[in-house]
């Protein structure tokens, strides 16, 4: 059963809502908003599965905001993404079911290594730019493998999912960073929506907190996505690198 209220103090509600705004802003630019919100929810003393469900709920609305904005500004084409979207839905279903059965402790050890690898790639790779490059993989294989694989990770745990999707679009399909960032949004949206529904059906959600954070995410993502459109790689690349390294170090220290 979904919990409508909790014993969380009003001050903590306000802090978590402000964190959600910042996460929506950062996620629209470089992905990884869940890296900000999920630790904050756990810090507030929310049980892990409830924290995951609440995090999915609020992140859906931030991603929806940036997706709609990219579509309205002509920065996103949905047609090539449909096979990947379907694969992401099934991957997310499998990942969410798995985490509700097993828990996500092992990923807390693997995540810092993954984040550092992503930061190094974005720092060193000439393919991360405002210009398209030659693809290394066909779109059919990409949609099934990346859509399904990252969808599973998104359903199982999630933090850094947007960064991973952006990396794969740039590294494997040769997308420029503005196009890669825009293309990740529908995939993240369907992954989180699928996972959110499953967490809600399992009763793992603090509804009023999730709604409060969702509103903040929506407006933060709107501002962030506008900056992506206007600034491109000059903004995306350094923020993504700094954010991923900082969180990776934090997670390593806590491991």
Coordinates of C-alpha atoms in Angstrom, one line a residue:
X1 CA 0.0 0.0 0.0
X2 CA 1.3 3.4 -0.9
X3 CA 2.2 5.6 2.1
X4 CA 0.6 9.0 1.9
X5 CA 2.5 10.6 4.7
X6 CA 5.4 9.8 7.0
X7 CA 7.2 11.0 10.1
X8 CA 9.6 13.1 8.0
X9 CA 9.9 16.6 9.5
X10 CA 8.8 19.6 7.4
X11 CA 12.4 20.9 7.3
X12 CA 13.5 17.6 5.7
X13 CA 10.7 17.8 3.1
X14 CA 11.9 21.3 2.1
X15 CA 15.5 20.1 1.9
X16 CA 14.6 17.1 -0.2
X17 CA 12.4 19.4 -2.5
X18 CA 15.4 21.7 -3.0
X19 CA 17.6 18.8 -3.7
X20 CA 15.1 17.6 -6.4
X21 CA 15.2 21.0 -8.1
X22 CA 19.0 20.8 -8.3
X23 CA 18.9 17.2 -9.5
X24 CA 16.4 18.1 -12.3
X25 CA 18.7 20.9 -13.4
X26 CA 21.8 18.7 -13.4
X27 CA 20.1 15.7 -14.9
X28 CA 18.8 17.7 -17.9
X29 CA 22.3 18.9 -18.6
X30 CA 24.4 15.8 -18.0
X31 CA 22.3 13.0 -16.6
X32 CA 22.8 11.5 -13.1
X33 CA 20.1 13.3 -11.2
X34 CA 19.4 10.1 -9.3
X35 CA 23.0 10.3 -7.9
X36 CA 21.9 13.4 -6.1
X37 CA 18.4 12.5 -4.9
X38 CA 18.8 8.9 -3.9
X39 CA 21.5 9.4 -1.3
X40 CA 19.5 12.4 0.0
X41 CA 16.4 10.2 0.4
X42 CA 18.5 7.6 2.2
X43 CA 20.1 10.3 4.4
X44 CA 16.6 11.3 5.5
X45 CA 16.1 7.8 6.9
X46 CA 13.7 6.5 4.3
X47 CA 13.9 2.7 3.8
X48 CA 15.8 1.7 0.7
X49 CA 12.9 0.3 -1.4
X50 CA 10.7 3.3 -0.5
X51 CA 13.6 5.6 -1.3
X52 CA 14.0 3.9 -4.7
X53 CA 10.3 4.1 -5.5
X54 CA 10.0 7.8 -4.4
X55 CA 13.1 8.6 -6.4
X56 CA 11.7 7.0 -9.5
X57 CA 8.4 8.9 -9.1
X58 CA 10.0 12.3 -8.8
X59 CA 12.6 11.7 -11.5
X60 CA 9.9 10.8 -14.1
X61 CA 8.5 14.3 -14.0
X62 CA 11.9 16.0 -14.4
X63 CA 12.7 13.8 -17.3
X64 CA 9.3 14.4 -18.8
X65 CA 9.9 18.2 -18.6
X66 CA 13.2 18.0 -20.4
X67 CA 11.9 15.5 -23.0
X68 CA 9.0 17.8 -23.9
X69 CA 11.3 20.8 -24.1
X70 CA 13.8 19.1 -26.4
X71 CA 10.9 18.0 -28.6
X72 CA 9.4 21.5 -28.8
X73 CA 12.8 23.0 -29.7
X74 CA 13.4 20.4 -32.5
X75 CA 16.3 18.8 -30.7
X76 CA 14.9 15.3 -30.5
X77 CA 13.6 12.7 -33.0
X78 CA 11.5 9.9 -31.5
X79 CA 11.1 7.6 -34.5
X80 CA 14.7 6.1 -34.4
X81 CA 14.3 5.4 -30.7
X82 CA 11.2 3.3 -30.6
X83 CA 12.9 -0.2 -30.6
X84 CA 15.2 1.0 -27.8
X85 CA 12.2 2.4 -25.9
X86 CA 10.5 -1.0 -26.0
X87 CA 13.7 -2.8 -25.0
X88 CA 14.1 -0.3 -22.1
X89 CA 10.6 -1.1 -20.8
X90 CA 11.3 -4.8 -20.6
X91 CA 14.8 -4.2 -19.2
X92 CA 13.4 -1.9 -16.5
X93 CA 10.7 -4.5 -15.6
X94 CA 13.3 -7.2 -15.1
X95 CA 15.6 -4.8 -13.1
X96 CA 12.9 -3.6 -10.8
X97 CA 11.7 -7.1 -10.1
X98 CA 15.2 -8.2 -9.3
X99 CA 16.0 -5.3 -6.9
X100 CA 12.8 -5.9 -5.0
X101 CA 13.9 -9.5 -4.5
X102 CA 17.6 -9.1 -3.9
X103 CA 18.4 -5.4 -2.9
X104 CA 21.1 -3.2 -4.5
X105 CA 24.1 -3.5 -2.1
X106 CA 26.5 -4.9 -4.7
X107 CA 25.9 -2.0 -7.1
X108 CA 27.1 0.4 -4.4
X109 CA 30.5 -1.1 -4.8
X110 CA 30.4 -1.2 -8.6
X111 CA 28.9 2.2 -9.2
X112 CA 32.0 4.3 -8.2
X113 CA 34.2 2.3 -10.7
X114 CA 31.6 2.8 -13.4
X115 CA 31.3 6.5 -12.8
X116 CA 35.1 7.1 -12.8
X117 CA 35.3 5.2 -16.2
X118 CA 32.5 7.4 -17.6
X119 CA 34.3 10.6 -16.4
X120 CA 37.6 9.4 -17.9
X121 CA 36.0 8.7 -21.3
X122 CA 34.3 12.0 -21.4
X123 CA 37.6 13.7 -20.5
X124 CA 39.8 11.9 -23.0
X125 CA 37.5 11.0 -26.0
X126 CA 37.5 13.3 -29.0
X127 CA 34.1 11.8 -29.9
X128 CA 32.5 13.8 -27.1
X129 CA 31.8 17.1 -28.9
X130 CA 29.3 19.3 -30.6
X131 CA 29.8 17.4 -33.9
X132 CA 28.6 14.0 -35.0
X133 CA 31.2 11.3 -35.7
X134 CA 31.2 7.9 -37.4
X135 CA 29.0 5.3 -35.7
X136 CA 30.6 2.1 -34.4
X137 CA 27.4 0.1 -34.1
X138 CA 24.2 -0.3 -36.1
X139 CA 21.0 1.2 -34.6
X140 CA 19.2 -2.2 -34.4
X141 CA 21.9 -3.8 -32.2
X142 CA 22.3 -0.6 -30.3
X143 CA 18.6 -0.3 -29.5
X144 CA 18.3 -3.9 -28.2
X145 CA 21.5 -4.2 -26.3
X146 CA 21.8 -0.7 -24.8
X147 CA 18.1 0.0 -24.4
X148 CA 17.6 -3.3 -22.7
X149 CA 20.8 -3.4 -20.7
X150 CA 20.7 0.2 -19.4
X151 CA 17.0 -0.2 -18.9
X152 CA 17.7 -3.2 -16.6
X153 CA 20.3 -1.1 -14.6
X154 CA 17.8 1.8 -14.4
X155 CA 15.1 -0.5 -13.0
X156 CA 17.5 -2.2 -10.6
X157 CA 19.3 0.9 -9.2
X158 CA 19.4 3.9 -11.5
X159 CA 21.9 6.6 -10.5
X160 CA 24.0 7.6 -13.4
X161 CA 21.7 6.1 -16.0
X162 CA 21.3 9.3 -18.0
X163 CA 25.1 9.6 -18.1
X164 CA 25.5 6.0 -19.3
X165 CA 22.9 6.5 -22.0
X166 CA 24.6 9.7 -23.2
X167 CA 28.0 8.0 -23.3
X168 CA 26.7 5.1 -25.4
X169 CA 25.0 7.4 -27.9
X170 CA 28.2 9.4 -28.3
X171 CA 30.6 6.4 -28.3
X172 CA 28.6 3.9 -30.3
X173 CA 26.4 5.9 -32.6
X174 CA 28.6 8.9 -32.9
X175 CA 26.1 11.5 -31.8
X176 CA 27.2 14.9 -30.8
X177 CA 26.6 15.7 -27.1
X178 CA 23.6 18.0 -27.6
X179 CA 21.9 15.2 -29.7
X180 CA 23.1 12.5 -27.4
X181 CA 21.8 14.3 -24.3
X182 CA 18.4 14.9 -25.9
X183 CA 18.1 11.3 -27.1
X184 CA 18.7 9.9 -23.7
X185 CA 15.6 11.6 -22.2
X186 CA 12.8 9.3 -23.7
X187 CA 14.8 6.2 -22.8
X188 CA 15.3 7.4 -19.2
X189 CA 11.6 8.4 -19.1
X190 CA 10.2 5.0 -20.1
X191 CA 12.7 3.2 -17.9
X192 CA 11.8 5.2 -14.8
X193 CA 8.1 5.2 -15.6
X194 CA 8.0 1.4 -15.8
X195 CA 10.0 1.1 -12.6
X196 CA 7.9 3.7 -10.8
X197 CA 4.7 1.7 -11.6
X198 CA 6.1 -1.5 -10.3
X199 CA 7.3 0.2 -7.1
X200 CA 3.9 1.8 -6.7
X201 CA 2.2 -1.6 -7.1
X202 CA 4.5 -3.0 -4.4
X203 CA 3.7 -0.1 -2.1
X204 CA 7.2 1.3 -2.0
X205 CA 6.4 5.0 -2.3
X206 CA 6.0 8.1 -0.1
X207 CA 3.4 9.8 -2.2
X208 CA 3.3 13.4 -0.9
X209 CA 7.0 13.7 -0.7
X210 CA 7.3 12.3 -4.2
X211 CA 4.8 14.9 -5.5
X212 CA 6.6 17.7 -3.8
X213 CA 10.0 16.6 -5.3
X214 CA 8.3 16.0 -8.7
X215 CA 7.2 19.7 -9.0
X216 CA 10.7 20.8 -8.1
X217 CA 12.3 18.4 -10.6
X218 CA 10.0 19.6 -13.4
X219 CA 11.1 23.2 -13.1
X220 CA 14.8 22.4 -12.6
X221 CA 14.8 20.2 -15.7
X222 CA 13.2 22.9 -17.8
X223 CA 15.9 25.4 -16.9
X224 CA 18.6 22.8 -17.4
X225 CA 17.4 21.6 -20.8
X226 CA 17.2 25.2 -22.1
X227 CA 20.9 25.6 -21.2
X228 CA 21.8 22.4 -23.0
X229 CA 20.1 23.7 -26.2
X230 CA 21.9 27.1 -26.0
X231 CA 25.3 26.0 -24.7
X232 CA 25.9 22.4 -25.9
X233 CA 29.2 20.6 -25.0
X234 CA 30.8 23.7 -23.5
X235 CA 28.3 23.2 -20.6
X236 CA 27.6 19.5 -20.6
X237 CA 31.1 18.0 -20.7
X238 CA 32.6 19.8 -17.6
X239 CA 29.5 19.4 -15.5
X240 CA 29.2 15.7 -16.3
X241 CA 32.9 15.1 -15.5
X242 CA 32.9 17.0 -12.2
X243 CA 29.6 15.5 -11.1
X244 CA 30.6 11.9 -11.8
X245 CA 34.0 12.1 -10.2
X246 CA 32.7 13.9 -7.1
X247 CA 30.0 11.3 -6.6
X248 CA 32.4 8.4 -7.3
X249 CA 34.8 9.6 -4.7
X250 CA 32.0 10.1 -2.2
X251 CA 30.7 6.5 -2.8
X252 CA 34.2 5.1 -2.5
X253 CA 34.8 6.8 0.8
X254 CA 31.5 5.4 2.1
X255 CA 32.1 1.9 0.9

